[in-house]
PDB file of C-alpha atoms and ligand atoms in Angstrom:
ATOM      1  CA  UNK A 110      96.690  13.836 108.929  1.00 94.00           C
ATOM      2  CA  UNK A 111      92.845  13.873 108.233  1.00 94.00           C
ATOM      3  CA  UNK A 112      90.594  15.721 110.682  1.00 95.00           C
ATOM      4  CA  UNK A 113      88.741  12.558 111.484  1.00 93.00           C
ATOM      5  CA  UNK A 114      91.504  10.658 112.917  1.00 95.00           C
ATOM      6  CA  UNK A 115      91.579  13.864 115.549  1.00 97.00           C
ATOM      7  CA  UNK A 116      87.914  13.902 116.059  1.00 96.00           C
ATOM      8  CA  UNK A 117      87.712  10.320 116.614  1.00 96.00           C
ATOM      9  CA  UNK A 118      90.662  10.486 118.887  1.00 97.00           C
ATOM     10  CA  UNK A 119      89.175  13.053 121.180  1.00 97.00           C
ATOM     11  CA  UNK A 120      85.747  11.411 121.426  1.00 96.00           C
ATOM     12  CA  UNK A 121      87.841   8.248 122.799  1.00 96.00           C
ATOM     13  CA  UNK A 122      89.346  10.249 125.146  1.00 97.00           C
ATOM     14  CA  UNK A 123      85.993  11.718 126.209  1.00 96.00           C
ATOM     15  CA  UNK A 124      84.477   8.156 126.468  1.00 95.00           C
ATOM     16  CA  UNK A 125      87.362   6.599 128.502  1.00 95.00           C
ATOM     17  CA  UNK A 126      88.564   9.377 130.623  1.00 96.00           C
ATOM     18  CA  UNK A 127      85.726  12.128 130.449  1.00 97.00           C
ATOM     19  CA  UNK A 128      85.306  15.392 128.832  1.00 97.00           C
ATOM     20  CA  UNK A 129      87.271  17.181 131.261  1.00 97.00           C
ATOM     21  CA  UNK A 130      90.373  15.362 130.476  1.00 97.00           C
ATOM     22  CA  UNK A 131      89.605  15.728 126.863  1.00 97.00           C
ATOM     23  CA  UNK A 132      89.302  19.517 127.272  1.00 97.00           C
ATOM     24  CA  UNK A 133      92.361  19.865 129.332  1.00 97.00           C
ATOM     25  CA  UNK A 134      94.638  18.081 126.849  1.00 97.00           C
ATOM     26  CA  UNK A 135      93.466  20.474 124.128  1.00 97.00           C
ATOM     27  CA  UNK A 136      94.228  23.427 126.063  1.00 97.00           C
ATOM     28  CA  UNK A 137      97.525  21.949 127.364  1.00 97.00           C
ATOM     29  CA  UNK A 138      99.117  20.544 124.153  1.00 98.00           C
ATOM     30  CA  UNK A 139     100.013  24.078 122.636  1.00 96.00           C
ATOM     31  CA  UNK A 140      98.392  22.980 119.516  1.00 97.00           C
ATOM     32  CA  UNK A 141      98.990  25.512 116.394  1.00 96.00           C
ATOM     33  CA  UNK A 142      95.379  24.859 115.315  1.00 96.00           C
ATOM     34  CA  UNK A 143      93.709  25.403 118.660  1.00 95.00           C
ATOM     35  CA  UNK A 144      92.214  21.911 118.665  1.00 94.00           C
ATOM     36  CA  UNK A 145      88.974  23.150 116.710  1.00 94.00           C
ATOM     37  CA  UNK A 146      89.213  20.041 114.396  1.00 97.00           C
ATOM     38  CA  UNK A 147      86.765  19.407 111.763  1.00 95.00           C
ATOM     39  CA  UNK A 148      86.350  15.874 110.062  1.00 88.00           C
ATOM     40  CA  UNK A 149      87.220  17.318 106.605  1.00 87.00           C
ATOM     41  CA  UNK A 150      90.217  19.569 107.778  1.00 94.00           C
ATOM     42  CA  UNK A 151      93.906  18.430 107.360  1.00 95.00           C
ATOM     43  CA  UNK A 152      96.445  18.859 110.716  1.00 96.00           C
ATOM     44  CA  UNK A 153      99.690  18.578 111.370  1.00 96.00           C
ATOM     45  CA  UNK A 154     100.326  14.969 112.820  1.00 96.00           C
ATOM     46  CA  UNK A 155     102.539  16.248 115.521  1.00 96.00           C
ATOM     47  CA  UNK A 156      99.185  17.832 117.021  1.00 97.00           C
ATOM     48  CA  UNK A 157      98.276  13.987 117.521  1.00 97.00           C
ATOM     49  CA  UNK A 158     101.793  13.289 118.972  1.00 96.00           C
ATOM     50  CA  UNK A 159     101.451  16.228 121.369  1.00 98.00           C
ATOM     51  CA  UNK A 160      97.939  15.278 122.415  1.00 98.00           C
ATOM     52  CA  UNK A 161      98.954  11.632 123.034  1.00 98.00           C
ATOM     53  CA  UNK A 162     102.010  12.867 125.229  1.00 98.00           C
ATOM     54  CA  UNK A 163     100.012  15.269 127.358  1.00 98.00           C
ATOM     55  CA  UNK A 164      97.188  12.319 127.815  1.00 98.00           C
ATOM     56  CA  UNK A 165     100.042  10.075 128.976  1.00 98.00           C
ATOM     57  CA  UNK A 166     101.251  12.355 131.484  1.00 97.00           C
ATOM     58  CA  UNK A 167      97.609  12.967 132.751  1.00 96.00           C
ATOM     59  CA  UNK A 168      96.731   9.472 133.008  1.00 96.00           C
ATOM     60  CA  UNK A 169      99.894   7.704 133.623  1.00 97.00           C
ATOM     61  CA  UNK A 170      99.034   5.290 130.824  1.00 97.00           C
ATOM     62  CA  UNK A 171     102.027   4.755 128.709  1.00 98.00           C
ATOM     63  CA  UNK A 172     102.059   6.359 125.405  1.00 97.00           C
ATOM     64  CA  UNK A 173     102.273   3.110 123.120  1.00 97.00           C
ATOM     65  CA  UNK A 174      99.437   1.578 125.227  1.00 97.00           C
ATOM     66  CA  UNK A 175      97.353   4.827 124.308  1.00 97.00           C
ATOM     67  CA  UNK A 176      98.121   4.679 120.673  1.00 97.00           C
ATOM     68  CA  UNK A 177      97.368   1.080 120.596  1.00 97.00           C
ATOM     69  CA  UNK A 178      93.904   1.628 122.316  1.00 96.00           C
ATOM     70  CA  UNK A 179      93.303   4.478 119.805  1.00 96.00           C
ATOM     71  CA  UNK A 180      94.046   2.243 116.674  1.00 97.00           C
ATOM     72  CA  UNK A 181      91.670  -0.408 118.232  1.00 96.00           C
ATOM     73  CA  UNK A 182      88.849   2.242 118.753  1.00 95.00           C
ATOM     74  CA  UNK A 183      89.409   3.596 115.286  1.00 96.00           C
ATOM     75  CA  UNK A 184      89.041   0.258 113.525  1.00 97.00           C
ATOM     76  CA  UNK A 185      85.797   0.019 115.094  1.00 94.00           C
ATOM     77  CA  UNK A 186      84.578   3.399 113.594  1.00 94.00           C
ATOM     78  CA  UNK A 187      86.018   2.470 110.307  1.00 93.00           C
ATOM     79  CA  UNK A 188      83.680  -0.515 110.236  1.00 90.00           C
ATOM     80  CA  UNK A 189      80.572   1.820 110.680  1.00 92.00           C
ATOM     81  CA  UNK A 190      82.029   4.577 108.534  1.00 92.00           C
ATOM     82  CA  UNK A 191      83.385   2.681 105.511  1.00 94.00           C
ATOM     83  CA  UNK A 192      81.386  -0.425 105.522  1.00 94.00           C
ATOM     84  CA  UNK A 193      81.767  -1.126 101.896  1.00 95.00           C
ATOM     85  CA  UNK A 194      85.484  -2.085 102.417  1.00 96.00           C
ATOM     86  CA  UNK A 195      84.149  -4.833 104.491  1.00 97.00           C
ATOM     87  CA  UNK A 196      81.726  -6.233 102.123  1.00 95.00           C
ATOM     88  CA  UNK A 197      82.284  -9.899 100.845  1.00 95.00           C
ATOM     89  CA  UNK A 198      85.525 -10.092 103.135  1.00 96.00           C
ATOM     90  CA  UNK A 199      85.069 -13.024 105.555  1.00 91.00           C
ATOM     91  CA  UNK A 200      88.710 -13.025 107.502  1.00 96.00           C
ATOM     92  CA  UNK A 201      91.515 -11.013 108.977  1.00 98.00           C
ATOM     93  CA  UNK A 202      94.105 -11.920 106.511  1.00 98.00           C
ATOM     94  CA  UNK A 203      91.745 -11.264 103.806  1.00 97.00           C
ATOM     95  CA  UNK A 204      90.998  -7.754 104.915  1.00 98.00           C
ATOM     96  CA  UNK A 205      94.459  -6.840 105.744  1.00 98.00           C
ATOM     97  CA  UNK A 206      95.802  -7.745 102.474  1.00 97.00           C
ATOM     98  CA  UNK A 207      93.656  -5.280 100.824  1.00 96.00           C
ATOM     99  CA  UNK A 208      94.716  -2.197 102.883  1.00 98.00           C
ATOM    100  CA  UNK A 209      97.819  -1.170 100.850  1.00 97.00           C
ATOM    101  CA  UNK A 210      96.709  -1.844  97.368  1.00 96.00           C
ATOM    102  CA  UNK A 211      93.032  -1.182  97.887  1.00 97.00           C
ATOM    103  CA  UNK A 212      91.767   0.641 100.975  1.00 97.00           C
ATOM    104  CA  UNK A 213      94.399   3.372 101.304  1.00 97.00           C
ATOM    105  CA  UNK A 214      94.442   3.733  97.532  1.00 97.00           C
ATOM    106  CA  UNK A 215      90.636   4.588  97.736  1.00 96.00           C
ATOM    107  CA  UNK A 216      91.184   6.844 100.684  1.00 94.00           C
ATOM    108  CA  UNK A 217      93.902   8.578  98.923  1.00 95.00           C
ATOM    109  CA  UNK A 218      91.469   9.213  95.910  1.00 96.00           C
ATOM    110  CA  UNK A 219      88.857  10.749  98.503  1.00 92.00           C
ATOM    111  CA  UNK A 220      91.545  12.699 100.449  1.00 92.00           C
ATOM    112  CA  UNK A 221      94.510  13.531  97.954  1.00 92.00           C
ATOM    113  CA  UNK A 222      96.068  15.108 100.956  1.00 91.00           C
ATOM    114  CA  UNK A 223      96.071  12.067 103.375  1.00 93.00           C
ATOM    115  CA  UNK A 224      99.209  10.906 105.048  1.00 93.00           C
ATOM    116  CA  UNK A 225      99.411   7.278 104.502  1.00 97.00           C
ATOM    117  CA  UNK A 226     101.835   4.444 105.516  1.00 97.00           C
ATOM    118  CA  UNK A 227     102.966   1.855 103.197  1.00 98.00           C
ATOM    119  CA  UNK A 228     102.452  -2.039 103.882  1.00 98.00           C
ATOM    120  CA  UNK A 229     104.455  -4.614 102.325  1.00 98.00           C
ATOM    121  CA  UNK A 230     103.327  -8.394 102.628  1.00 98.00           C
ATOM    122  CA  UNK A 231     104.591 -11.843 103.010  1.00 98.00           C
ATOM    123  CA  UNK A 232     102.459 -14.853 102.949  1.00 97.00           C
ATOM    124  CA  UNK A 233     104.601 -17.498 103.850  1.00 97.00           C
ATOM    125  CA  UNK A 234     102.047 -19.928 104.548  1.00 97.00           C
ATOM    126  CA  UNK A 235      98.095 -20.342 104.930  1.00 94.00           C
ATOM    127  CA  UNK A 236      98.064 -19.475 108.963  1.00 96.00           C
ATOM    128  CA  UNK A 237     100.877 -16.755 108.626  1.00 98.00           C
ATOM    129  CA  UNK A 238     100.757 -13.073 107.300  1.00 98.00           C
ATOM    130  CA  UNK A 239     103.616 -10.780 107.545  1.00 98.00           C
ATOM    131  CA  UNK A 240     103.017  -7.256 107.177  1.00 98.00           C
ATOM    132  CA  UNK A 241     105.936  -4.587 107.082  1.00 98.00           C
ATOM    133  CA  UNK A 242     104.798  -1.068 108.158  1.00 98.00           C
ATOM    134  CA  UNK A 243     106.821   1.960 107.042  1.00 97.00           C
ATOM    135  CA  UNK A 244     105.717   5.478 107.504  1.00 97.00           C
ATOM    136  CA  UNK A 245     107.295   9.187 107.699  1.00 95.00           C
ATOM    137  CA  UNK A 246     105.275   9.149 110.988  1.00 95.00           C
ATOM    138  CA  UNK A 247     106.159   7.321 114.207  1.00 95.00           C
ATOM    139  CA  UNK A 248     102.655   5.320 114.425  1.00 97.00           C
ATOM    140  CA  UNK A 249     103.792   1.632 114.573  1.00 98.00           C
ATOM    141  CA  UNK A 250     101.762   1.608 117.778  1.00 98.00           C
ATOM    142  CA  UNK A 251      99.066   2.945 116.238  1.00 98.00           C
ATOM    143  CA  UNK A 252      99.031   0.431 113.351  1.00 98.00           C
ATOM    144  CA  UNK A 253      99.413  -2.514 115.941  1.00 98.00           C
ATOM    145  CA  UNK A 254      96.138  -1.226 117.527  1.00 98.00           C
ATOM    146  CA  UNK A 255      94.547  -1.235 114.231  1.00 98.00           C
ATOM    147  CA  UNK A 256      95.692  -4.653 113.655  1.00 98.00           C
ATOM    148  CA  UNK A 257      94.151  -5.846 117.231  1.00 98.00           C
ATOM    149  CA  UNK A 258      90.822  -4.010 116.178  1.00 97.00           C
ATOM    150  CA  UNK A 259      90.720  -5.865 112.909  1.00 98.00           C
ATOM    151  CA  UNK A 260      91.372  -9.308 114.671  1.00 98.00           C
ATOM    152  CA  UNK A 261      88.514  -8.434 117.131  1.00 97.00           C
ATOM    153  CA  UNK A 262      86.185  -7.534 114.628  1.00 96.00           C
ATOM    154  CA  UNK A 263      86.439 -10.890 112.647  1.00 97.00           C
ATOM    155  CA  UNK A 264      86.551 -12.878 115.781  1.00 96.00           C
ATOM    156  CA  UNK A 265      89.428 -14.865 114.937  1.00 96.00           C
ATOM    157  CA  UNK A 266      92.354 -16.258 117.038  1.00 97.00           C
ATOM    158  CA  UNK A 267      95.417 -14.616 115.742  1.00 98.00           C
ATOM    159  CA  UNK A 268      98.581 -13.660 117.398  1.00 98.00           C
ATOM    160  CA  UNK A 269     100.701 -10.716 116.609  1.00 98.00           C
ATOM    161  CA  UNK A 270     104.416 -10.473 116.822  1.00 98.00           C
ATOM    162  CA  UNK A 271     106.334  -7.494 116.364  1.00 97.00           C
ATOM    163  CA  UNK A 272     109.797  -6.503 115.591  1.00 98.00           C
ATOM    164  CA  UNK A 273     110.704  -2.847 115.664  1.00 97.00           C
ATOM    165  CA  UNK A 274     112.947  -1.854 112.525  1.00 96.00           C
ATOM    166  CA  UNK A 275     114.702   1.377 111.759  1.00 85.00           C
ATOM    167  CA  UNK A 276     116.046   2.210 115.108  1.00 83.00           C
ATOM    168  CA  UNK A 277     113.007   1.443 116.896  1.00 85.00           C
ATOM    169  CA  UNK A 278     111.513   4.821 116.219  1.00 93.00           C
ATOM    170  CA  UNK A 279     108.010   3.677 115.512  1.00 94.00           C
ATOM    171  CA  UNK A 280     108.080   4.642 111.701  1.00 96.00           C
ATOM    172  CA  UNK A 281     108.990   0.971 110.723  1.00 97.00           C
ATOM    173  CA  UNK A 282     107.842  -2.334 112.199  1.00 98.00           C
ATOM    174  CA  UNK A 283     107.452  -5.684 111.016  1.00 98.00           C
ATOM    175  CA  UNK A 284     104.252  -7.487 112.322  1.00 98.00           C
ATOM    176  CA  UNK A 285     104.000 -11.397 111.870  1.00 98.00           C
ATOM    177  CA  UNK A 286     100.230 -12.614 112.338  1.00 98.00           C
ATOM    178  CA  UNK A 287      99.691 -16.122 113.030  1.00 98.00           C
ATOM    179  CA  UNK A 288      96.240 -17.767 112.853  1.00 97.00           C
ATOM    180  CA  UNK A 289      96.079 -20.083 115.975  1.00 94.00           C
ATOM    181  CA  UNK A 290      94.453 -23.231 114.490  1.00 79.00           C
ATOM    182  CA  UNK A 291      93.252 -26.220 117.152  1.00 66.00           C
ATOM    183  CA  UNK A 292      96.184 -28.234 115.681  1.00 60.00           C
ATOM    184  CA  UNK A 293      98.837 -25.559 116.661  1.00 55.00           C
ATOM    185  CA  UNK A 294      97.262 -24.976 119.951  1.00 54.00           C
ATOM    186  CA  UNK A 295      97.343 -28.550 120.917  1.00 52.00           C
ATOM    187  CA  UNK A 296     101.053 -28.822 120.324  1.00 54.00           C
TER     188      UNK A 296
HETATM  189  C1  HEM B 284      88.373   0.362 106.570  1.00 73.16           C
HETATM  190  C2  HEM B 284      89.729   0.434 106.881  1.00 73.16           C
HETATM  191  C3  HEM B 284      90.568   1.595 106.833  1.00 73.16           C
HETATM  192  C4  HEM B 284      90.256   2.687 106.285  1.00 73.16           C
HETATM  193  C5  HEM B 284      89.117   3.520 105.822  1.00 73.16           C
HETATM  194  C6  HEM B 284      91.504   3.489 106.609  1.00 73.16           C
HETATM  195  C7  HEM B 284      91.928   4.927 106.301  1.00 73.16           C
HETATM  196  C8  HEM B 284      92.638   5.662 106.731  1.00 73.16           C
HETATM  197  C9  HEM B 284      92.766   7.102 106.966  1.00 73.16           C
HETATM  198  C10 HEM B 284      91.602   8.117 106.412  1.00 73.16           C
HETATM  199  C11 HEM B 284      93.858   7.508 107.501  1.00 73.16           C
HETATM  200  C12 HEM B 284      94.248   8.861 107.788  1.00 73.16           C
HETATM  201  C13 HEM B 284      95.189   9.505 106.632  1.00 73.16           C
HETATM  202  C14 HEM B 284      95.389  11.043 107.037  1.00 73.16           C
HETATM  203  O1  HEM B 284      95.593  11.203 108.478  1.00 73.16           O
HETATM  204  O2  HEM B 284      95.703  11.923 106.309  1.00 73.16           O
HETATM  205  C15 HEM B 284      94.696   6.209 107.605  1.00 73.16           C
HETATM  206  C16 HEM B 284      95.839   6.434 108.180  1.00 73.16           C
HETATM  207  C17 HEM B 284      96.567   5.159 108.717  1.00 73.16           C
HETATM  208  N1  HEM B 284      96.162   3.701 108.413  1.00 73.16           N
HETATM  209 FE1  HEM B 284      94.372   3.034 107.554  1.00 73.16          FE
HETATM  210  N2  HEM B 284      92.770   2.998 107.116  1.00 73.16           N
HETATM  211  C18 HEM B 284      91.837   1.510 107.169  1.00 73.16           C
HETATM  212  C19 HEM B 284      92.557   0.446 107.799  1.00 73.16           C
HETATM  213  C20 HEM B 284      93.834   0.206 108.234  1.00 73.16           C
HETATM  214  C21 HEM B 284      94.381  -0.934 108.989  1.00 73.16           C
HETATM  215  C22 HEM B 284      93.664  -2.002 109.247  1.00 73.16           C
HETATM  216  C23 HEM B 284      95.633  -0.491 109.400  1.00 73.16           C
HETATM  217  C24 HEM B 284      96.450  -1.540 109.974  1.00 73.16           C
HETATM  218  C25 HEM B 284      97.806  -1.642 110.429  1.00 73.16           C
HETATM  219  C26 HEM B 284      95.732   0.895 108.908  1.00 73.16           C
HETATM  220  C27 HEM B 284      96.876   1.529 109.259  1.00 73.16           C
HETATM  221  C28 HEM B 284      97.153   2.950 109.145  1.00 73.16           C
HETATM  222  C29 HEM B 284      97.939   3.729 109.763  1.00 73.16           C
HETATM  223  C30 HEM B 284      98.907   3.104 110.738  1.00 73.16           C
HETATM  224  C31 HEM B 284      97.749   5.054 109.542  1.00 73.16           C
HETATM  225  C32 HEM B 284      98.437   6.229 110.163  1.00 73.16           C
HETATM  226  C33 HEM B 284      99.362   6.899 109.158  1.00 73.16           C
HETATM  227  C34 HEM B 284     100.740   6.436 109.211  1.00 73.16           C
HETATM  228  O3  HEM B 284     101.001   5.502 110.071  1.00 73.16           O
HETATM  229  O4  HEM B 284     101.544   7.132 108.507  1.00 73.16           O
HETATM  230  N3  HEM B 284      94.710   1.208 108.097  1.00 73.16           N
HETATM  231  N4  HEM B 284      94.110   5.257 107.030  1.00 73.16           N
END
């Protein structure tokens, strides 16, 4: 995974749990890279898994909750770092529909070694978007956090329902996003 995914993770840990914890998890996770991440480097995604496991043990926050919190945090950073992807986009569904065929395609041009998931989309009606996540990496929780971050960013009322696919190992999940409109809420 790209170094920025690691540097942003450690910044979130420092903000939320303090620098001592951030230092401890780097020291205690037996990281092949030693944990000296640079934004331009590329590192084994297993190092992220190792740090999340250590952080969970230390903080007693469950691993899925940590990955979701991280996804949510990172979405906010994407907004500052890659503002051009947000130009002219005025809603959650519009934005999310561009990830697979546009945003991640552009990311791959910038970083040919990036490890990106695949999304398939279904749009059964105006208020429902289905996204099927699949990856070689077990980051469905991280994806869910990014989705939550996106919904928060656009300030819309959208519910997420998740169904784990492929033996629920985190590499495949179906997310059904539903816009809560007033008429539905009143039902
Ligand atoms: C401006 C918006 C976005 C940008 C610039 C962006 C860019 C990136 C980058 C740079 C990576 C790391 C690649 C690597 O480590 O080698 C990544 C991974 C990932 N992205 Fe995006 N992304 C964006 C939005 C999203 C959103 C909204 C989702 C929602 C689900 C998403 C899902 C993921 C996931 C789950 C990964 C982890 C890799 C994996 O699961 O296999 N991304 N993205």
